[in-house]
Coordinates of C-alpha atoms in Angstrom, one line a residue:
Chain A
X1 CA -0.3 0.1 0.3
X2 CA 0.8 3.3 -1.2
X3 CA 1.0 5.5 2.4
X4 CA 2.7 8.6 4.1
X5 CA 2.6 9.2 7.5
X6 CA 3.5 12.9 8.9
X7 CA 5.0 13.3 12.7
X8 CA 6.6 16.3 13.9
X9 CA 3.4 18.8 14.7
X10 CA 2.4 20.6 17.6
X11 CA 2.4 23.6 20.2
X12 CA 5.6 26.5 19.6
X13 CA 5.6 29.6 20.5
X14 CA 6.0 32.6 17.7
X15 CA 9.1 33.1 17.2
X16 CA 9.6 29.0 18.1
X17 CA 11.4 26.3 16.2
X18 CA 9.3 22.7 14.1
X19 CA 10.4 20.3 12.6
X20 CA 7.7 17.9 10.1
X21 CA 8.6 14.7 8.5
X22 CA 6.5 12.6 6.2
X23 CA 8.3 8.1 5.8
X24 CA 6.5 7.1 2.8
X25 CA 5.9 3.8 2.4
X26 CA 5.2 1.2 -0.7
X27 CA 7.1 3.0 -3.2
X28 CA 10.1 4.1 -4.5
X29 CA 10.6 7.8 -2.7
X30 CA 13.6 8.4 -4.4
X31 CA 11.9 8.0 -8.0
X32 CA 9.5 11.3 -6.8
X33 CA 9.7 15.0 -6.1
X34 CA 7.7 16.3 -3.0
X35 CA 5.9 19.0 -1.8
X36 CA 4.7 21.0 1.0
X37 CA 1.1 22.0 1.6
X38 CA -0.8 23.5 4.8
X39 CA -4.6 24.6 5.4
X40 CA -5.0 27.3 8.4
X41 CA -8.1 26.2 10.2
X42 CA -11.3 26.4 8.5
X43 CA -9.3 27.6 5.0
X44 CA -7.9 26.4 2.1
X45 CA -5.0 25.2 1.0
X46 CA -2.3 26.3 0.7
X47 CA 1.4 25.2 -1.3
X48 CA 5.1 26.0 1.0
X49 CA 7.5 24.1 -0.7
X50 CA 9.0 21.9 -3.6
X51 CA 12.1 19.6 -3.5
X52 CA 13.8 18.0 -6.4
X53 CA 16.7 16.1 -7.0
X54 CA 17.1 15.7 -11.4
X55 CA 17.6 18.1 -11.5
X56 CA 18.5 19.7 -7.7
X57 CA 15.6 22.6 -7.1
X58 CA 13.9 23.9 -4.3
X59 CA 10.6 26.3 -4.6
X60 CA 9.2 28.1 -1.4
X61 CA 6.5 30.6 -0.8
X62 CA 7.0 33.2 -0.4
X63 CA 5.0 33.9 2.4
X64 CA 7.8 31.2 4.4
X65 CA 11.3 31.8 2.2
X66 CA 14.0 32.7 4.6
X67 CA 12.0 31.2 8.0
X68 CA 11.6 27.7 6.0
X69 CA 13.4 24.6 4.7
X70 CA 12.5 21.7 2.8
X71 CA 15.0 18.8 2.5
X72 CA 14.8 14.9 2.4
X73 CA 16.9 11.9 3.4
X74 CA 16.3 8.7 0.5
X75 CA 18.0 6.0 2.6
X76 CA 14.9 7.0 5.0
X77 CA 12.3 7.7 2.5
X78 CA 11.8 10.7 4.2
X79 CA 10.8 14.0 3.5
X80 CA 11.6 17.3 5.8
X81 CA 10.3 21.0 6.8
X82 CA 12.0 22.7 8.7
X83 CA 10.2 25.7 10.3
X84 CA 12.0 28.7 11.6
X85 CA 10.7 32.1 13.7
X86 CA 7.5 31.2 13.1
X87 CA 4.5 33.0 13.3
X88 CA 0.3 32.7 14.2
X89 CA -0.3 32.7 10.8
X90 CA 1.6 29.7 10.2
X91 CA -0.6 27.5 12.5
X92 CA -2.1 24.8 10.0
X93 CA -2.6 21.3 9.1
X94 CA 0.5 19.9 7.0
X95 CA 0.6 17.7 4.7
X96 CA 3.6 15.8 2.4
X97 CA 2.4 15.5 -0.9
X98 CA 4.3 13.0 -3.8
X99 CA 4.4 15.0 -7.6
X100 CA 3.1 13.8 -10.1
X101 CA 4.6 17.2 -11.9
X102 CA 3.2 20.5 -12.1
X103 CA 0.6 21.2 -9.4
X104 CA -0.2 17.9 -9.6
X105 CA 0.1 15.9 -6.6
X106 CA -1.4 12.1 -6.3
X107 CA -0.7 10.6 -3.1
X108 CA -1.5 13.1 0.7
X109 CA -0.4 12.4 4.0
X110 CA -3.5 13.0 6.8
X111 CA -1.9 15.9 8.0
X112 CA -0.2 16.7 10.7
X113 CA -1.5 19.9 12.4
X114 CA 0.8 22.6 14.0
X115 CA -0.2 25.6 16.5
X116 CA 1.7 29.3 16.7
X117 CA 0.1 30.1 20.5
X118 CA 1.9 31.8 24.0
Chain B
X1 CA 0.8 35.3 -7.4
X2 CA -2.9 36.1 -6.6
X3 CA -5.7 32.3 -5.4
X4 CA -7.5 31.4 -8.2
X5 CA -10.8 32.2 -8.2
X6 CA -13.8 30.1 -7.2
X7 CA -16.8 30.6 -6.5
X8 CA -17.5 29.9 -2.7
X9 CA -20.0 27.6 -2.9
X10 CA -22.6 25.0 -6.0
X11 CA -25.7 23.3 -5.3
X12 CA -27.4 20.6 -6.9
X13 CA -30.2 17.4 -6.7
X14 CA -28.6 14.1 -6.9
X15 CA -28.8 13.4 -10.6
X16 CA -27.6 17.0 -11.5
X17 CA -24.6 17.9 -13.7
X18 CA -23.4 20.9 -11.9
X19 CA -20.1 23.4 -12.7
X20 CA -17.5 25.1 -11.2
X21 CA -15.3 27.7 -12.5
X22 CA -11.7 28.6 -11.5
X23 CA -10.6 31.5 -13.5
X24 CA -6.8 32.5 -12.4
X25 CA -4.4 34.6 -15.3
X26 CA -2.0 34.5 -18.6
X27 CA 1.3 34.1 -15.8
X28 CA -0.9 30.9 -14.7
X29 CA -3.8 29.1 -16.3
X30 CA -3.6 30.9 -19.1
X31 CA -0.1 30.6 -19.9
X32 CA 0.0 26.7 -19.0
X33 CA -1.4 23.5 -19.5
X34 CA -1.6 22.2 -15.5
X35 CA -4.4 22.5 -13.4
X36 CA -5.8 20.4 -11.2
X37 CA -9.1 19.3 -9.4
X38 CA -8.7 18.1 -5.8
X39 CA -11.3 17.0 -4.1
X40 CA -11.2 17.5 -0.2
X41 CA -13.5 15.7 2.6
X42 CA -13.3 17.7 6.2
X43 CA -11.1 16.3 7.6
X44 CA -9.5 14.5 5.3
X45 CA -6.5 14.4 3.2
X46 CA -6.9 16.7 -0.4
X47 CA -7.2 13.7 -3.5
X48 CA -5.6 14.6 -7.1
X49 CA -9.6 13.9 -9.4
X50 CA -7.5 15.9 -12.5
X51 CA -5.0 17.0 -13.7
X52 CA -3.1 18.1 -16.7
X53 CA -6.2 19.9 -17.6
X54 CA -8.8 17.1 -17.9
X55 CA -6.6 13.8 -17.5
X56 CA -8.5 12.0 -14.9
X57 CA -6.8 8.9 -12.1
X58 CA -7.0 5.8 -12.3
X59 CA -10.0 5.4 -10.4
X60 CA -11.5 8.7 -9.6
X61 CA -15.2 8.4 -11.2
X62 CA -16.3 8.7 -14.8
X63 CA -18.4 11.6 -13.4
X64 CA -15.7 13.8 -12.7
X65 CA -14.2 15.7 -16.4
X66 CA -12.7 19.4 -16.8
X67 CA -11.6 21.9 -19.3
X68 CA -9.8 24.7 -19.7
X69 CA -10.8 27.7 -22.7
X70 CA -7.9 31.1 -21.8
X71 CA -7.8 31.6 -18.4
X72 CA -10.8 30.1 -17.1
X73 CA -10.8 26.2 -16.1
X74 CA -13.6 24.3 -15.3
X75 CA -14.6 20.7 -13.4
X76 CA -18.1 19.3 -14.2
X77 CA -19.4 16.9 -11.8
X78 CA -22.0 15.1 -13.9
X79 CA -25.1 12.6 -11.8
X80 CA -24.4 14.2 -9.2
X81 CA -23.9 11.5 -6.0
X82 CA -24.5 12.5 -2.2
X83 CA -21.1 11.8 -1.6
X84 CA -19.7 14.4 -4.2
X85 CA -20.3 16.6 -1.8
X86 CA -16.9 17.7 -0.4
X87 CA -14.5 20.8 -1.6
X88 CA -13.6 21.3 -4.1
X89 CA -10.4 23.0 -5.3
X90 CA -8.4 23.9 -8.5
X91 CA -4.6 24.4 -9.4
X92 CA -1.9 26.1 -11.1
X93 CA 1.3 26.0 -12.4
X94 CA 2.8 29.5 -12.6
X95 CA 6.2 29.0 -14.1
X96 CA 9.3 28.5 -11.0
X97 CA 10.0 32.4 -10.6
X98 CA 8.1 32.5 -7.9
X99 CA 5.0 30.0 -6.6
X100 CA 4.9 27.1 -8.8
X101 CA 1.5 26.1 -7.6
X102 CA -1.3 28.3 -6.8
X103 CA -4.4 27.6 -5.2
X104 CA -8.4 29.3 -5.1
X105 CA -9.8 29.8 -3.2
X106 CA -12.4 26.7 -2.4
X107 CA -15.4 26.0 -3.4
X108 CA -17.9 23.8 -1.0
X109 CA -20.1 21.4 -3.4
X110 CA -23.3 20.5 -1.7
X111 CA -26.1 17.4 -2.1
X112 CA -29.1 19.0 -2.1

């Protein structure tokens, strides 16, 4: 079964950091490009970050550029999102999503909830 | 980039057909044939139902179809069924100068 499982969410104070993880199983993780997409409570979807290896590229939404870092470990079949200097507006559910090319993702994790509050 | 524009809500009776529009600009929908649609039920992850404007992934019902004209993409749900009640999001590739993906604000589909 093709599956993605996120972890690492939780409550953090403004200015704090969190590292989200997304572990894949049931497929060859290294063959794919990856995204993080988030959803604020009661709001719509917002793309956050993308990573590929061939060629090596990373892209970020303007709202997180300079604060978030996307990375991957193919040996561990895992995707990561290091989130620093968190703001209240970063709160929401964060999904990892397997890229199938140009704004298309065919497999999504169940999401992990991030709460930024003092 | 600004978000793509979708109607906030659309409703229909079982068996009817409904359409959801998604309006972008010459920098996204108007420039690239890379529009996707996602269905999201409450508390669940999004599900890809259309990619590359008109393509349905394996396992997605034939009742879902889509098209694009100029800066506007359209999703059609035929033979509306109760399980189609969900939020629907369009998404377009927007190049790599800024954010490659841009989403619409979402459309709540209600089956009456």
